[in-house]
Amino acid sequence: MDASLSTLINCEKLSLSTNCIEKIANLNGLKNLRILSLGRNNIKNLNGLEAVGDTLEELWISYNLIEKLKGIHVMKKLKVLYMSNNLVKEWAEFLKLADLPSLVDMVFVGNPLEEKYSAEGTWLEEATNRLPKLKKLDGKPVIKADDDDEGDS
């Protein structure tokens, strides 16, 4: 991700998927960026997103090497996070997503954490308890127990 990216001041959607990118960098000038697609690269962490933290609404970062979610908290407007097939394996990392006030749609399938709890049959419940604002998880609408009409008859 070289410095010429910073000249794209009016860019709202940027797709850099499948580029062997190892580090997120040079996003400073992208003042209008709303959607960033970085899937199928070699990204190991989320450093470098600070520059677009105030505008980014969607981050597509599936099929990378991300294990830790340090730095995700700067994404104050992030509504959509597609980060399937990464290396997140601990609830402590997953819980950092609770710092995202606008996050409503997430795909997390294919991470060791999701695979472990899906095998036990508790993934949906465990994940949505930790992120109660989610409306969609792994492509499925989240239906909370208090949303249905049980007990009203």
N, CA and C of each residue as an Amber inpcrd file, in Angstrom:
protein
   459
   0.8530000  -1.1710000   0.0000000   0.0000000   0.0000000   0.0000000
   0.8970000   1.2320000   0.0000000   1.1250000   1.7930000  -1.1810000
   2.1070000   2.8780000  -1.2380000   1.4710000   4.2610000  -1.0880000
   2.3320000   5.2650000  -1.0030000   1.9150000   6.6230000  -0.6670000
   0.9650000   7.2380000  -1.6920000   0.9400000   6.7420000  -2.9130000
   0.0560000   7.3230000  -3.9260000  -1.4200000   7.1660000  -3.5430000
  -1.7220000   6.2350000  -2.6400000  -3.1080000   6.0670000  -2.1710000
  -3.6490000   7.3540000  -1.5640000  -2.7970000   8.1110000  -0.9010000
  -3.2540000   9.3080000  -0.1920000  -3.7520000  10.4000000  -1.1450000
  -3.5450000  10.2120000  -2.4470000  -4.0480000  11.2120000  -3.4060000
  -5.5150000  10.9590000  -3.7530000  -6.0630000   9.8540000  -3.3170000
  -7.4430000   9.4910000  -3.6560000  -8.4380000  10.1120000  -2.6710000
  -8.4120000  11.4450000  -2.5570000  -9.1980000  12.0920000  -1.5030000
 -10.7000000  11.8810000  -1.6140000 -11.2320000  11.7240000  -2.8140000
 -12.6790000  11.5600000  -2.9720000 -13.1280000  10.1070000  -3.0180000
 -12.1890000   9.2010000  -2.8930000 -12.4980000   7.7720000  -2.9730000
 -13.3810000   7.3410000  -1.8000000 -14.5070000   6.6690000  -2.1200000
 -15.4130000   6.1850000  -1.0750000 -15.2970000   4.6820000  -0.8740000
 -14.9280000   3.9670000  -1.9430000 -14.7750000   2.5160000  -1.8450000
 -13.4460000   2.1220000  -2.4710000 -12.6420000   1.3960000  -1.7300000
 -11.3220000   0.9930000  -2.2070000 -11.1650000  -0.5070000  -2.0340000
 -10.8960000  -1.1830000  -3.1460000 -10.6990000  -2.6270000  -3.0890000
  -9.2570000  -2.9680000  -3.4430000  -8.5660000  -3.5520000  -2.4870000
  -7.1780000  -3.9730000  -2.6890000  -7.0240000  -5.4550000  -2.3440000
  -8.0550000  -6.2100000  -2.6480000  -8.0320000  -7.6410000  -2.3430000
  -7.0300000  -8.3810000  -3.2300000  -6.5280000  -9.4870000  -2.7200000
  -5.6330000 -10.3800000  -3.4550000  -4.4130000  -9.6320000  -4.0010000
  -3.6770000  -8.9990000  -3.0920000  -2.5020000  -8.2210000  -3.4940000
  -1.2490000  -8.5160000  -2.6880000  -1.2540000  -9.5490000  -1.8740000
  -0.0890000  -9.8760000  -1.0450000   0.3060000  -8.7480000  -0.0840000
  -0.6600000  -7.9140000   0.2810000  -0.4040000  -6.8020000   1.2050000
  -0.1480000  -7.3740000   2.5970000   0.9020000  -6.8480000   3.2580000
   1.2360000  -7.3200000   4.5950000   0.8720000  -6.3150000   5.6730000
   0.8230000  -5.0180000   5.3100000   0.5420000  -3.9720000   6.2980000
  -0.4490000  -2.9670000   5.7390000  -1.3590000  -2.5210000   6.5960000
  -2.2870000  -1.4550000   6.2170000  -1.5480000  -0.1380000   6.4260000
  -1.4340000   0.6620000   5.3740000  -0.6690000   1.9090000   5.4820000
  -1.1270000   2.9210000   4.4380000  -0.7410000   4.1720000   4.6380000
  -0.9550000   5.2510000   3.6680000  -2.4270000   5.5360000   3.3600000
  -3.2750000   5.4770000   4.3790000  -4.6900000   5.7810000   4.1720000
  -5.0370000   7.2200000   4.5840000  -4.0370000   7.9790000   5.0130000
  -4.2500000   9.3160000   5.5680000  -5.1050000  10.2370000   4.7160000
  -4.8680000  10.2910000   3.4130000  -5.5810000  11.2380000   2.5600000
  -6.9870000  10.8110000   2.1840000  -7.3700000   9.5970000   2.5360000
  -8.6740000   9.0570000   2.1170000  -9.7770000   9.5280000   3.0570000
 -10.0870000  10.8150000   2.9610000 -11.0100000  11.4520000   3.9100000
 -12.4640000  11.0480000   3.7220000 -12.7910000  10.4300000   2.5930000
 -14.1800000  10.0600000   2.3160000 -14.3930000   8.5530000   2.2240000
 -13.3820000   7.7900000   2.6350000 -13.4540000   6.3380000   2.4850000
 -14.5170000   5.7370000   3.4030000 -15.4620000   4.9900000   2.8010000
 -16.5190000   4.3420000   3.5720000 -16.3840000   2.8230000   3.5490000
 -15.8670000   2.2760000   2.4420000 -15.7400000   0.8240000   2.3060000
 -14.3050000   0.4800000   1.9050000 -13.6920000  -0.3940000   2.6810000
 -12.3210000  -0.8220000   2.3970000 -12.2950000  -2.3420000   2.3250000
 -11.8630000  -2.8480000   1.1820000 -11.7940000  -4.2820000   0.9710000
 -10.3390000  -4.7220000   0.8770000  -9.9220000  -5.5330000   1.8370000
  -8.5390000  -6.0000000   1.9020000  -8.4680000  -7.5190000   2.0210000
  -9.4820000  -8.1980000   1.5300000  -9.5270000  -9.6520000   1.6320000
  -8.4130000 -10.3280000   0.8410000  -8.0940000 -11.5500000   1.2580000
  -7.1080000 -12.3810000   0.5690000  -5.7430000 -11.7010000   0.4050000
  -5.2230000 -11.2070000   1.5150000  -3.8840000 -10.6450000   1.5550000
  -3.0970000 -11.3750000   2.6420000  -2.0110000 -10.7570000   3.1070000
  -1.1980000 -11.3550000   4.1690000  -1.1340000 -10.4310000   5.3840000
  -2.2380000  -9.7670000   5.6580000  -2.2960000  -8.7880000   6.7510000
  -2.3610000  -9.5220000   8.0860000  -1.4910000  -9.0860000   9.0140000
  -1.4090000  -9.7530000  10.3140000  -2.0650000  -8.9520000  11.4280000
  -2.2290000  -7.6290000  11.2370000  -2.8480000  -6.8170000  12.2880000
  -3.5850000  -5.6250000  11.6780000  -4.2810000  -4.8860000  12.5260000
  -5.1340000  -3.7950000  12.0500000  -4.4960000  -2.4280000  12.2160000
  -3.2200000  -2.3850000  12.5400000  -2.5340000  -1.0900000  12.6220000
  -2.6470000  -0.3860000  11.2770000  -2.8330000   0.9260000  11.2960000
  -2.9210000   1.6830000  10.0540000  -4.3410000   2.1080000   9.7260000
  -5.3160000   1.5830000  10.4540000  -6.7060000   1.9520000  10.1870000
  -7.1080000   3.2760000  10.8420000  -6.2660000   3.7880000  11.7540000
  -6.5990000   5.0210000  12.4830000  -6.9830000   6.1520000  11.5380000
  -6.2900000   6.2250000  10.3990000  -6.5000000   7.3200000   9.4520000
  -7.9250000   7.3630000   8.8980000  -8.6010000   6.2240000   8.8610000
  -9.9680000   6.1780000   8.3120000 -11.0000000   5.8270000   9.3970000
 -10.5870000   5.9010000  10.6390000 -11.4410000   5.5370000  11.7600000
 -12.7210000   6.3440000  11.8730000 -12.7060000   7.5810000  11.3760000
 -13.8880000   8.4390000  11.5030000 -14.8780000   8.2750000  10.3540000
 -14.4790000   7.6410000   9.2570000 -15.3720000   7.5520000   8.1000000
 -15.7290000   6.1270000   7.6910000 -14.8630000   5.1670000   7.9820000
 -15.0610000   3.8090000   7.4720000 -16.3160000   3.1610000   8.0560000
 -17.1760000   2.6580000   7.1600000 -18.4190000   2.0000000   7.5730000
 -18.3600000   0.4920000   7.3470000 -17.5460000   0.0650000   6.3720000
 -17.4380000  -1.3620000   6.0790000 -15.9740000  -1.7400000   5.8960000
 -15.5750000  -2.8170000   6.5590000 -14.2190000  -3.3410000   6.4100000
 -14.3290000  -4.8140000   6.0410000 -13.8340000  -5.1320000   4.8660000
 -13.8450000  -6.5040000   4.3600000 -12.4130000  -7.0020000   4.4200000
 -12.1390000  -7.8900000   5.3460000 -10.7510000  -8.2830000   5.5830000
 -10.6140000  -9.7990000   5.8070000 -11.4860000 -10.5550000   5.1270000
 -11.4620000 -12.0130000   5.2290000 -10.2160000 -12.5970000   4.5550000
  -9.8980000 -13.8160000   4.9250000  -8.7490000 -14.5370000   4.3560000
  -7.4430000 -13.7570000   4.5120000  -7.1330000 -13.4190000   5.7630000
  -5.8560000 -12.8180000   6.1040000  -5.2580000 -13.6180000   7.2570000
  -4.3040000 -13.0360000   7.9600000  -3.5970000 -13.7500000   9.0300000
  -3.7870000 -13.0410000  10.3730000  -4.9540000 -12.4340000  10.5660000
  -5.1940000 -11.6150000  11.7520000  -5.5620000 -12.4910000  12.9490000
  -4.7930000 -12.3030000  14.0110000  -5.0140000 -13.0610000  15.2370000
  -5.5040000 -12.1280000  16.3470000  -4.9980000 -10.9000000  16.3370000
  -5.3280000  -9.9180000  17.3750000  -6.0980000  -8.7510000  16.7600000
  -7.0280000  -8.1870000  17.5340000  -7.8630000  -7.0980000  17.0250000
  -7.4920000  -5.7550000  17.6370000  -6.2560000  -5.6450000  18.1120000
  -5.7720000  -4.3860000  18.6630000  -5.9160000  -3.2860000  17.6020000
  -6.4640000  -2.1490000  18.0000000  -6.6040000  -1.0350000  17.0700000
  -7.9790000  -0.9330000  16.4310000  -8.8240000  -1.9410000  16.5950000
 -10.1490000  -1.9220000  15.9680000 -11.0320000  -0.8390000  16.5880000
 -10.7580000  -0.4650000  17.8350000 -11.6140000   0.4890000  18.5520000
 -11.7010000   1.8640000  17.8870000 -10.7880000   2.1910000  16.9780000
 -10.8280000   3.5070000  16.3200000 -11.9430000   3.5930000  15.2760000
 -12.5490000   2.4590000  14.9430000 -13.5750000   2.4030000  13.8880000
 -14.9550000   2.7820000  14.4330000 -15.1500000   4.0460000  14.7340000
 -16.3700000   4.4960000  15.4100000 -17.6310000   4.3760000  14.5600000
 -17.4960000   4.3650000  13.2230000 -18.6800000   4.2850000  12.3590000
 -18.8470000   2.9280000  11.6970000 -17.9610000   1.9820000  12.0240000
 -17.9790000   0.6850000  11.3560000 -19.2880000  -0.0540000  11.6280000
 -20.0150000  -0.3540000  10.5450000 -21.2840000  -1.0790000  10.6560000
 -21.1100000  -2.5350000  10.2420000 -20.2260000  -2.7680000   9.2660000
 -20.0650000  -4.0860000   8.6710000 -18.6010000  -4.5180000   8.7850000
 -18.3910000  -5.7030000   9.3320000 -17.0450000  -6.2560000   9.4350000
 -17.0780000  -7.6930000   8.9360000 -16.4640000  -7.9050000   7.7850000
 -16.3600000  -9.2510000   7.2380000 -14.9260000  -9.7020000   7.4650000
 -14.7330000 -10.5820000   8.4290000 -13.3730000 -11.0530000   8.7140000
 -13.3370000 -12.5640000   8.9130000 -13.9820000 -13.2530000   7.9850000
 -13.9510000 -14.7140000   8.0380000 -12.5440000 -15.2190000   7.7080000
 -12.2860000 -16.4490000   8.1040000 -11.0310000 -17.1160000   7.7480000
  -9.7870000 -16.3150000   8.1010000  -9.7360000 -15.8970000   9.3630000
  -8.5420000 -15.3040000   9.9340000  -8.0920000 -16.2290000  11.0710000
  -7.3150000 -15.7040000  12.0140000  -6.7250000 -16.5670000  13.0360000
  -7.1410000 -16.2070000  14.4630000  -8.2600000 -15.5010000  14.6280000
  -8.6990000 -15.1030000  15.9650000  -9.1450000 -16.3410000  16.7400000
  -8.5350000 -16.5330000  17.9180000  -8.8620000 -17.7440000  18.6670000
  -9.2500000 -17.4840000  20.1200000  -9.2590000 -16.2170000  20.5630000
  -9.5570000 -15.9400000  21.9710000 -10.7220000 -14.9760000  22.1160000
 -11.5550000 -15.2250000  23.1440000 -12.6760000 -14.3080000  23.4270000
 -12.1630000 -12.9160000  23.7800000 -10.9960000 -12.8280000  24.4030000
 -10.4430000 -11.5100000  24.7760000 -10.2900000 -10.6260000  23.5370000
  -9.8830000 -11.2250000  22.4310000  -9.7520000 -10.4620000  21.1800000
 -11.1420000 -10.1320000  20.6190000 -12.0100000 -11.1150000  20.5870000
 -13.3700000 -10.9330000  20.0710000 -14.0790000  -9.8000000  20.8150000
 -13.8550000  -9.7240000  22.1230000 -14.5150000  -8.7060000  22.9440000
 -14.1300000  -7.2810000  22.5660000 -12.9960000  -7.1120000  21.9030000
 -12.5990000  -5.7690000  21.4470000 -13.6130000  -5.2180000  20.4510000
 -14.3740000  -6.1000000  19.8160000 -15.3980000  -5.6720000  18.8600000
 -16.5670000  -4.9920000  19.5680000 -16.7000000  -5.2040000  20.8590000
 -17.7660000  -4.5580000  21.6300000 -17.5250000  -3.0530000  21.7300000
 -16.2990000  -2.6050000  21.4160000 -15.9850000  -1.1720000  21.4400000
 -16.4750000  -0.4480000  20.1860000 -17.0730000  -1.1720000  19.2560000
 -17.5420000  -0.5770000  18.0080000 -19.0330000  -0.2660000  18.1420000
 -19.3770000   1.0120000  18.3790000 -20.7630000   1.3540000  18.6970000
 -21.7620000   1.1090000  17.5740000 -21.3090000   1.0810000  16.3210000
 -22.2310000   0.9680000  15.1890000 -22.2730000  -0.4150000  14.5550000
 -21.4340000  -1.3420000  15.0120000 -21.3240000  -2.6570000  14.3720000
 -22.6250000  -3.4520000  14.4810000 -23.2110000  -3.7960000  13.3180000
 -24.4620000  -4.5620000  13.3010000 -24.3830000  -5.8210000  12.4350000
 -23.3790000  -5.9120000  11.5610000 -23.2920000  -7.0350000  10.6260000
 -21.8550000  -7.5470000  10.6110000 -21.6770000  -8.8230000  10.9720000
 -20.3270000  -9.3600000  11.0240000 -20.2950000 -10.7930000  10.5000000
 -19.2300000 -11.0950000   9.7710000 -18.9710000 -12.4750000   9.3630000
 -17.6460000 -12.8760000  10.0170000 -17.6970000 -13.9470000  10.7920000
 -16.5440000 -14.3650000  11.5900000 -16.2290000 -15.8460000  11.4030000
 -16.9670000 -16.4730000  10.5030000 -16.8210000 -17.9070000  10.2720000
 -15.3930000 -18.2270000   9.8100000 -14.8950000 -19.3910000  10.2070000
 -13.5610000 -19.7830000   9.7550000 -12.4230000 -19.2850000  10.6170000
 -12.7370000 -18.6090000  11.7200000 -11.7190000 -18.2640000  12.7090000
 -11.6970000 -19.4030000  13.7330000 -10.5340000 -19.7190000  14.3150000
 -10.4770000 -20.8250000  15.2800000 -11.5070000 -20.6930000  16.4060000
 -11.7610000 -19.4720000  16.8650000 -12.7420000 -19.2470000  17.9360000
 -14.1370000 -19.7010000  17.4950000 -14.5420000 -19.2660000  16.3140000
 -15.8610000 -19.6370000  15.7830000 -15.9420000 -21.1440000  15.5520000
 -14.8960000 -21.7260000  14.9930000 -14.9150000 -23.1570000  14.6880000
 -15.0620000 -24.0000000  15.9520000 -14.3670000 -23.5920000  17.0050000
 -14.4310000 -24.3310000  18.2720000 -15.8570000 -24.3100000  18.8390000
 -16.4490000 -23.1170000  18.9220000 -17.7670000 -23.0100000  19.5460000
 -18.8930000 -23.4700000  18.6250000 -18.6980000 -23.3970000  17.3150000
 -19.6970000 -23.9580000  16.3990000 -19.7370000 -25.4770000  16.5390000
 -18.5650000 -26.0760000  16.7190000 -18.4990000 -27.5310000  16.9050000
 -19.2500000 -27.9440000  18.1670000 -19.2300000 -27.0610000  19.1710000
 -19.9500000 -27.3350000  20.4240000 -21.4150000 -26.9140000  20.3330000
 -21.7640000 -26.2060000  19.2600000 -23.1370000 -25.7730000  19.0700000
 -23.5240000 -24.5250000  19.8440000 -22.5340000 -23.7720000  20.3320000
 -22.8540000 -22.5960000  21.1580000 -22.3720000 -21.2730000  20.5640000
 -21.8290000 -21.2900000  19.3420000 -21.2290000 -20.0920000  18.7620000
 -22.1940000 -18.9040000  18.7170000 -23.3560000 -19.1050000  18.1460000
 -24.3020000 -18.0060000  17.9770000 -24.6400000 -17.3520000  19.3180000
 -24.9450000 -18.1650000  20.2880000 -25.3130000 -17.6560000  21.6090000
 -24.1380000 -16.9350000  22.2790000 -22.9800000 -17.5720000  22.2640000
 -21.7890000 -16.9810000  22.9040000 -21.4140000 -15.6480000  22.2540000
 -21.4130000 -15.6200000  20.9370000 -21.0010000 -14.4130000  20.2100000
 -21.9950000 -13.2760000  20.4100000 -23.2930000 -13.5790000  20.2960000
 -24.2950000 -12.5040000  20.4060000 -24.4680000 -12.0220000  21.8400000
 -24.1580000 -12.8570000  22.8320000 -24.1540000 -12.3870000  24.2170000
 -23.0590000 -11.3500000  24.4260000 -21.9410000 -11.5400000  23.7430000
 -20.8110000 -10.6120000  23.8840000 -20.9860000  -9.3650000  23.0180000
 -21.7210000  -9.5010000  21.9230000 -21.9750000  -8.3680000  21.0230000
 -23.4930000  -8.2230000  20.8340000 -24.1880000  -7.7230000  21.8410000
 -25.6560000  -7.7050000  21.8020000 -26.2570000  -6.8060000  20.7240000
 -25.4770000  -5.8890000  20.1480000 -26.0300000  -4.9770000  19.1340000
 -26.0720000  -5.5980000  17.7340000 -25.4330000  -6.7590000  17.5660000
 -25.3920000  -7.3880000  16.2390000 -26.7960000  -7.7210000  15.7420000
 -27.0500000  -7.3850000  14.4770000 -28.3170000  -7.7470000  13.8420000
 -28.1280000  -8.9320000  12.8910000 -26.8720000  -9.1250000  12.4560000
 -26.5800000 -10.2060000  11.5240000 -25.2080000 -10.7830000  11.8610000
 -25.1410000 -12.1130000  11.9450000 -23.8770000 -12.7760000  12.2440000
 -23.6950000 -13.9410000  11.2750000 -22.5710000 -13.9380000  10.6030000
 -22.2420000 -14.9980000   9.6460000 -23.3540000 -15.1900000   8.6170000
 -23.9330000 -14.0770000   8.1810000 -24.9350000 -14.1100000   7.1230000
 -26.3510000 -14.3990000   7.5830000 -26.5410000 -14.6440000   8.8820000
 -27.8850000 -14.9650000   9.3850000 -28.3780000 -13.8700000  10.3160000
 -29.6710000 -13.5280000  10.2230000 -30.2220000 -12.5390000  11.1550000
 -30.1100000 -13.0430000  12.5930000 -29.7750000 -12.1450000  13.5010000
 -29.6810000 -12.5110000  14.9110000 -31.0570000 -12.3380000  15.5280000
 -31.5760000 -13.4200000  16.0790000 -32.8770000 -13.3550000  16.7450000
 -32.6320000 -13.5570000  18.2290000 -32.9170000 -12.5240000  18.9840000
 -32.6960000 -12.5800000  20.4320000 -33.9110000 -13.2080000  21.1070000
 -33.6770000 -13.8490000  22.2290000 -34.7590000 -14.5220000  22.9510000
 -35.8740000 -13.5440000  23.3120000 -35.5220000 -12.2960000  23.6450000
 -36.5470000 -11.3270000  24.0450000 -37.2590000 -10.7130000  22.8410000
 -36.8420000 -11.0560000  21.6270000 -37.4990000 -10.5220000  20.4270000
 -38.7550000 -11.2970000  20.0680000 -38.8530000 -12.5440000  20.5280000
 -40.0140000 -13.3300000  20.1380000 -41.1580000 -13.1330000  21.1370000
 -42.2680000 -13.7540000  20.8430000 -43.4490000 -13.5210000  21.6450000
 -43.7460000 -14.6410000  22.6230000 -42.7430000 -15.3570000  23.0390000
 -42.9530000 -16.4640000  23.9780000 -43.5600000 -15.9430000  25.2690000
 -44.5060000 -16.7040000  25.7870000 -45.0800000 -16.3530000  27.0680000
 -46.2060000 -15.3480000  26.9950000 -46.5210000 -14.8760000  25.7830000
 -47.5820000 -13.8770000  25.6460000 -48.9440000 -14.5060000  25.4470000
 -49.0050000 -15.8230000  25.3110000 -50.3000000 -16.4450000  24.9900000
 -51.1340000 -16.6700000  26.2330000
